[in-house]
JSON list of C-alpha atoms in Angstrom, two decimals:
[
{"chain": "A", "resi": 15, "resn": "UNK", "atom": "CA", "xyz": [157.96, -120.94, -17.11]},
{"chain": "A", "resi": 16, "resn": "UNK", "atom": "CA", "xyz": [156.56, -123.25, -19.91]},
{"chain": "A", "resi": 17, "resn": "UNK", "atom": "CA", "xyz": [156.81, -126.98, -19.72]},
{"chain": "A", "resi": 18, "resn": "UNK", "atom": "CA", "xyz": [157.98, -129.17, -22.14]},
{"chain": "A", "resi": 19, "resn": "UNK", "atom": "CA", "xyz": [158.66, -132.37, -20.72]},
{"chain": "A", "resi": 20, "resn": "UNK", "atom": "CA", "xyz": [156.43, -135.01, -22.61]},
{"chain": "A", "resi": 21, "resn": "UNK", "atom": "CA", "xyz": [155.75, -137.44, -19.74]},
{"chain": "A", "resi": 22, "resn": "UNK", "atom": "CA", "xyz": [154.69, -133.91, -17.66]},
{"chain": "A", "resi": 23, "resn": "UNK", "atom": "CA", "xyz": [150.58, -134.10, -17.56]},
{"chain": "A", "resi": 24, "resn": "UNK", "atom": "CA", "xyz": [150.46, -130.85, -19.20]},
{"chain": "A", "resi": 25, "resn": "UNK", "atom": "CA", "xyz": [153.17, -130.62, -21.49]},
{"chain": "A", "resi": 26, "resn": "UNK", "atom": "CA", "xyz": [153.38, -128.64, -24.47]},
{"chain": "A", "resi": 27, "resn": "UNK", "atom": "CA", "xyz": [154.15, -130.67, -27.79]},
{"chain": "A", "resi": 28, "resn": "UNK", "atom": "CA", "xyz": [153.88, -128.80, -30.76]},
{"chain": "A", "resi": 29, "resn": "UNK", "atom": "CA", "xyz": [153.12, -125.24, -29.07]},
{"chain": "A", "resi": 30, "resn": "UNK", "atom": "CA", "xyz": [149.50, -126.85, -28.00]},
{"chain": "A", "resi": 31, "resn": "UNK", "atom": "CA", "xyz": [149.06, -128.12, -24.30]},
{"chain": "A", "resi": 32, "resn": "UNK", "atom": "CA", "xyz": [148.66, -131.92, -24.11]},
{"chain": "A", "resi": 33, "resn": "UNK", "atom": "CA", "xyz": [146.97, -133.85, -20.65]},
{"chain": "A", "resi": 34, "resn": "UNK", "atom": "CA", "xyz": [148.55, -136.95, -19.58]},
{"chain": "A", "resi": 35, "resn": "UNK", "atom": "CA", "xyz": [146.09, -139.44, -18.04]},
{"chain": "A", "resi": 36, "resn": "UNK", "atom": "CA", "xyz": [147.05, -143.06, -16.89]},
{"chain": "A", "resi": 37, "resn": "UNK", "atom": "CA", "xyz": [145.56, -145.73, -19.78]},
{"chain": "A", "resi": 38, "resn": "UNK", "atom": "CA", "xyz": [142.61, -146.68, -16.72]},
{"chain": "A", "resi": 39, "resn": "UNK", "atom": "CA", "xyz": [141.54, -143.00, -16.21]},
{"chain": "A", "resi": 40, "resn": "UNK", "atom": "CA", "xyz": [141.92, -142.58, -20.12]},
{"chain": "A", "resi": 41, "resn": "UNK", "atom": "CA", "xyz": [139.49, -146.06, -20.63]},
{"chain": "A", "resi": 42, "resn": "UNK", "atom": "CA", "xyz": [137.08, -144.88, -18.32]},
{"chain": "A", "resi": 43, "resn": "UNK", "atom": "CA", "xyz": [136.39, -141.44, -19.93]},
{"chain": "A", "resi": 44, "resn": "UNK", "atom": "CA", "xyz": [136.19, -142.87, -23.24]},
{"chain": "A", "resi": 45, "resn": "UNK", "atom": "CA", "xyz": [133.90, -145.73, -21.59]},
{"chain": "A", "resi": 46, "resn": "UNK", "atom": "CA", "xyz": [131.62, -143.24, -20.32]},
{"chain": "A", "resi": 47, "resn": "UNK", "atom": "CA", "xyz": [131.84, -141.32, -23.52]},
{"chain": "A", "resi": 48, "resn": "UNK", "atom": "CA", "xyz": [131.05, -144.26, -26.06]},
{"chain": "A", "resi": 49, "resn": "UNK", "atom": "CA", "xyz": [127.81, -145.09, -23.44]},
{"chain": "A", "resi": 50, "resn": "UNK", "atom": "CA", "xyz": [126.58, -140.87, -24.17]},
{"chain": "A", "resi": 51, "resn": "UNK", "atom": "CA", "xyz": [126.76, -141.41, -27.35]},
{"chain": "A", "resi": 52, "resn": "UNK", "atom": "CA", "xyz": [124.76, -144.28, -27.58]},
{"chain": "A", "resi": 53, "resn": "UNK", "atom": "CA", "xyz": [122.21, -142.49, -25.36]},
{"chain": "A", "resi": 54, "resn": "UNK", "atom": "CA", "xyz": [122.57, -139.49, -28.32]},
{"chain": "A", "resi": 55, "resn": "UNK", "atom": "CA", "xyz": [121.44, -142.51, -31.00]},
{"chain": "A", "resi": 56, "resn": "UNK", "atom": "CA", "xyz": [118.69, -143.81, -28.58]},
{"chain": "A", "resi": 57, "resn": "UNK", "atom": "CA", "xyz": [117.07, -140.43, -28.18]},
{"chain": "A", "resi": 58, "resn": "UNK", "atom": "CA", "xyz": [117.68, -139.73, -32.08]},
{"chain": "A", "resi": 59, "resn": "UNK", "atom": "CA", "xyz": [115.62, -143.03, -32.27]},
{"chain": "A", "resi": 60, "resn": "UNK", "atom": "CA", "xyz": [112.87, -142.15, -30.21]},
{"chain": "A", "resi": 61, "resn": "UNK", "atom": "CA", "xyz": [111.77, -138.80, -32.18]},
{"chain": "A", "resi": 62, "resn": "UNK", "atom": "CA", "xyz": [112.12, -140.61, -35.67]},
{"chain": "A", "resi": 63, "resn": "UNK", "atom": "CA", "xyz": [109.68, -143.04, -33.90]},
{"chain": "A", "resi": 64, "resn": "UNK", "atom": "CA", "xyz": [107.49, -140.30, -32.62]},
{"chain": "A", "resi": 65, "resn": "UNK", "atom": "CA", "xyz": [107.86, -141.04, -28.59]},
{"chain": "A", "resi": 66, "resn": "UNK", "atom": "CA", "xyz": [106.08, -138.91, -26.50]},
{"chain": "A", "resi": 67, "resn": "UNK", "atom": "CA", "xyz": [107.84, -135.79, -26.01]},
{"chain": "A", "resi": 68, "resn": "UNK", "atom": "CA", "xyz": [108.62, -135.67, -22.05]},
{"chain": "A", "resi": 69, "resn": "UNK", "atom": "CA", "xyz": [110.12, -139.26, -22.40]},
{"chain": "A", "resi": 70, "resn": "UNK", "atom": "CA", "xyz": [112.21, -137.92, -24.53]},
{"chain": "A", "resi": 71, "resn": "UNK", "atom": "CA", "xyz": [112.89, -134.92, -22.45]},
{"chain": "A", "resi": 72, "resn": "UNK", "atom": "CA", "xyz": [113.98, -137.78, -19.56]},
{"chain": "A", "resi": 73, "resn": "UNK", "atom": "CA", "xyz": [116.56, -138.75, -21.85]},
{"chain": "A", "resi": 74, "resn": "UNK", "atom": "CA", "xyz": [118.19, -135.80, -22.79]},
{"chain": "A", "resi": 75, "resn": "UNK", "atom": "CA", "xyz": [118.83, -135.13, -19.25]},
{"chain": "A", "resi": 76, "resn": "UNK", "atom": "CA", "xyz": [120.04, -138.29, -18.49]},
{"chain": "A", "resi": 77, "resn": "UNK", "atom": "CA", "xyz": [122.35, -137.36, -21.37]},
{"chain": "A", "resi": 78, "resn": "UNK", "atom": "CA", "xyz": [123.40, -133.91, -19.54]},
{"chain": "A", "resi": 79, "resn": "UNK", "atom": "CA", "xyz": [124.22, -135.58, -16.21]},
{"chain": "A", "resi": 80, "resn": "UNK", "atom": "CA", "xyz": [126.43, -137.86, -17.60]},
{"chain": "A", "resi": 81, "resn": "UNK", "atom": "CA", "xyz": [128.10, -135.34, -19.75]},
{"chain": "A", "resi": 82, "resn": "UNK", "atom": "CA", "xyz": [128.32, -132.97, -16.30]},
{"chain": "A", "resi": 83, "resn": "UNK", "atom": "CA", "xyz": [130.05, -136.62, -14.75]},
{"chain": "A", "resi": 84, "resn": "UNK", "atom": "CA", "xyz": [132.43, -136.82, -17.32]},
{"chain": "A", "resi": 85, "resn": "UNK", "atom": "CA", "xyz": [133.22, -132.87, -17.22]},
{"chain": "A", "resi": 86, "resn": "UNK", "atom": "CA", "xyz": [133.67, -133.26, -13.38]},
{"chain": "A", "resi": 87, "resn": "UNK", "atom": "CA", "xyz": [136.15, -136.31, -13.66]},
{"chain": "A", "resi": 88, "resn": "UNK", "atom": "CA", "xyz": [138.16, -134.15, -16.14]},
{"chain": "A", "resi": 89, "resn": "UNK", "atom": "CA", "xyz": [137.89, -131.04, -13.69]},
{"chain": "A", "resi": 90, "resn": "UNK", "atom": "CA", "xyz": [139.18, -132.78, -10.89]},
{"chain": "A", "resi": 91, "resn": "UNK", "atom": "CA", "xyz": [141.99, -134.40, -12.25]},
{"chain": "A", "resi": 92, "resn": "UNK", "atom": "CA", "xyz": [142.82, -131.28, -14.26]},
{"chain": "A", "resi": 93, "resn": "UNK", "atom": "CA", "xyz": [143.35, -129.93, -11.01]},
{"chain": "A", "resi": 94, "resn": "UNK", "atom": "CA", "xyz": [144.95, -132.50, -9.04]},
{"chain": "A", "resi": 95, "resn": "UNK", "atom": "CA", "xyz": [147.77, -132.58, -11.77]},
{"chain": "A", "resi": 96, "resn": "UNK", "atom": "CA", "xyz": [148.14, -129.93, -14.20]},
{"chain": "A", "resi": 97, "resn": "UNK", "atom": "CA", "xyz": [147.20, -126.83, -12.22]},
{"chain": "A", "resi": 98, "resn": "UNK", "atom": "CA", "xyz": [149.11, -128.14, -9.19]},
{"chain": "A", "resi": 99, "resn": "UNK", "atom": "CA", "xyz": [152.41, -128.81, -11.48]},
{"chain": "A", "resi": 100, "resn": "UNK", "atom": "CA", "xyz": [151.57, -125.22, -13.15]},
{"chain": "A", "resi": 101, "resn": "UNK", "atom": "CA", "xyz": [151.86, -123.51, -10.48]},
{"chain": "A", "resi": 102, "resn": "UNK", "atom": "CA", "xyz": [154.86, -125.22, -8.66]},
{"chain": "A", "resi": 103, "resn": "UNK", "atom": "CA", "xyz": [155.96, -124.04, -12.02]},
{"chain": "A", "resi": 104, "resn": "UNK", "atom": "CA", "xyz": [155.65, -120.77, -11.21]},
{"chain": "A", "resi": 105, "resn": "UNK", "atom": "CA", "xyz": [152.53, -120.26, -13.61]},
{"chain": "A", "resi": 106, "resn": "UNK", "atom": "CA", "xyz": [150.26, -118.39, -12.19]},
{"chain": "A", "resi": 107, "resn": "UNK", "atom": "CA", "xyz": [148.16, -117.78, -15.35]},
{"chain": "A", "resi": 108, "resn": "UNK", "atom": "CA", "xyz": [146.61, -121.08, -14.50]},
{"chain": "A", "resi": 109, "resn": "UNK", "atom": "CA", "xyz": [144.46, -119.51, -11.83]},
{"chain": "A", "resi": 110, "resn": "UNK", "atom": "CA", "xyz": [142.66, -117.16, -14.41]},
{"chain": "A", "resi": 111, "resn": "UNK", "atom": "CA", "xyz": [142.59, -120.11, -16.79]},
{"chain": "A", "resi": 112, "resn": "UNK", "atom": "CA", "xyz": [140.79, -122.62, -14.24]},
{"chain": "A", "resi": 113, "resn": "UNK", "atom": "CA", "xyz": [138.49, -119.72, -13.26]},
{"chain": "A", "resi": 114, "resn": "UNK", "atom": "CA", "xyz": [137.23, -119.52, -17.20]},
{"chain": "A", "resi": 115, "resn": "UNK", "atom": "CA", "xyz": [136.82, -122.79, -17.24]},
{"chain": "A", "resi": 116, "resn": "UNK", "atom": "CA", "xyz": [134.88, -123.43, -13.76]},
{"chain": "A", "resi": 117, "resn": "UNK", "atom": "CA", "xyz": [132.25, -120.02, -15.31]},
{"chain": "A", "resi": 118, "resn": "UNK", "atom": "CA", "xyz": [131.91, -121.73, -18.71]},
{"chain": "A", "resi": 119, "resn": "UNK", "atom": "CA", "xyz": [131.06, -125.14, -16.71]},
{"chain": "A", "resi": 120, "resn": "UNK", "atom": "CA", "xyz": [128.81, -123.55, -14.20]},
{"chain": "A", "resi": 121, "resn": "UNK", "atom": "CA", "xyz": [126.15, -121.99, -17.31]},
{"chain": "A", "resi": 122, "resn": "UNK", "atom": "CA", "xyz": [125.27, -125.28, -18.22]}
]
């Protein structure tokens, strides 16, 4: 059974599936985002500047963490909304869906 409802947290609009999160969850991933990607310019800095390369190395994994925060977040509300309202639903396909995106998370 497909959803439609626009205020639903994983409503289709357009044939494509849309999240819903509140304005504060919304601010804080985009908060955490904009602070990456200044991370992404600092280390961009540091090889124009020639910094030594395992300082550099420090920073890209800083950069990964925060990325695998941010992933998290999404994964857990993901599941605390969408998949549970999927599959009161009656959407099962959700299961094989989550379990895609749980491998693809896990090779990084």
């Amino acid at each position: 059974m497909e959803n439609t409802h626009n205020d639903d947290c994983c409503a289709l609009e357009n044939g494509e599936r849309k999240s819903h999160h509140s304005e504060k969850h919304k601010k804080n991933l985009v908060s955490r985002l904009n602070r990456i990607e200044g991370q992404i310019r600092g280390i961009k800095g540091l090889i124009e500047k020639d910094t030594y390369c395992d300082d550099i190395i420090t920073q890209i994994s800083a950069v990964q963490s925060a990325l695998n925060s941010v992933g998290k977040l999404l994964l857990e509300s993901h599941l605390k909304s969408c998949v549970i309202e999927r599959i009161q639903d009656g959407d099962e396909e959700v299961l094989d869906e989550l379990l895609v995106t749980i491998q693809r998370m896990m090779k990084k």
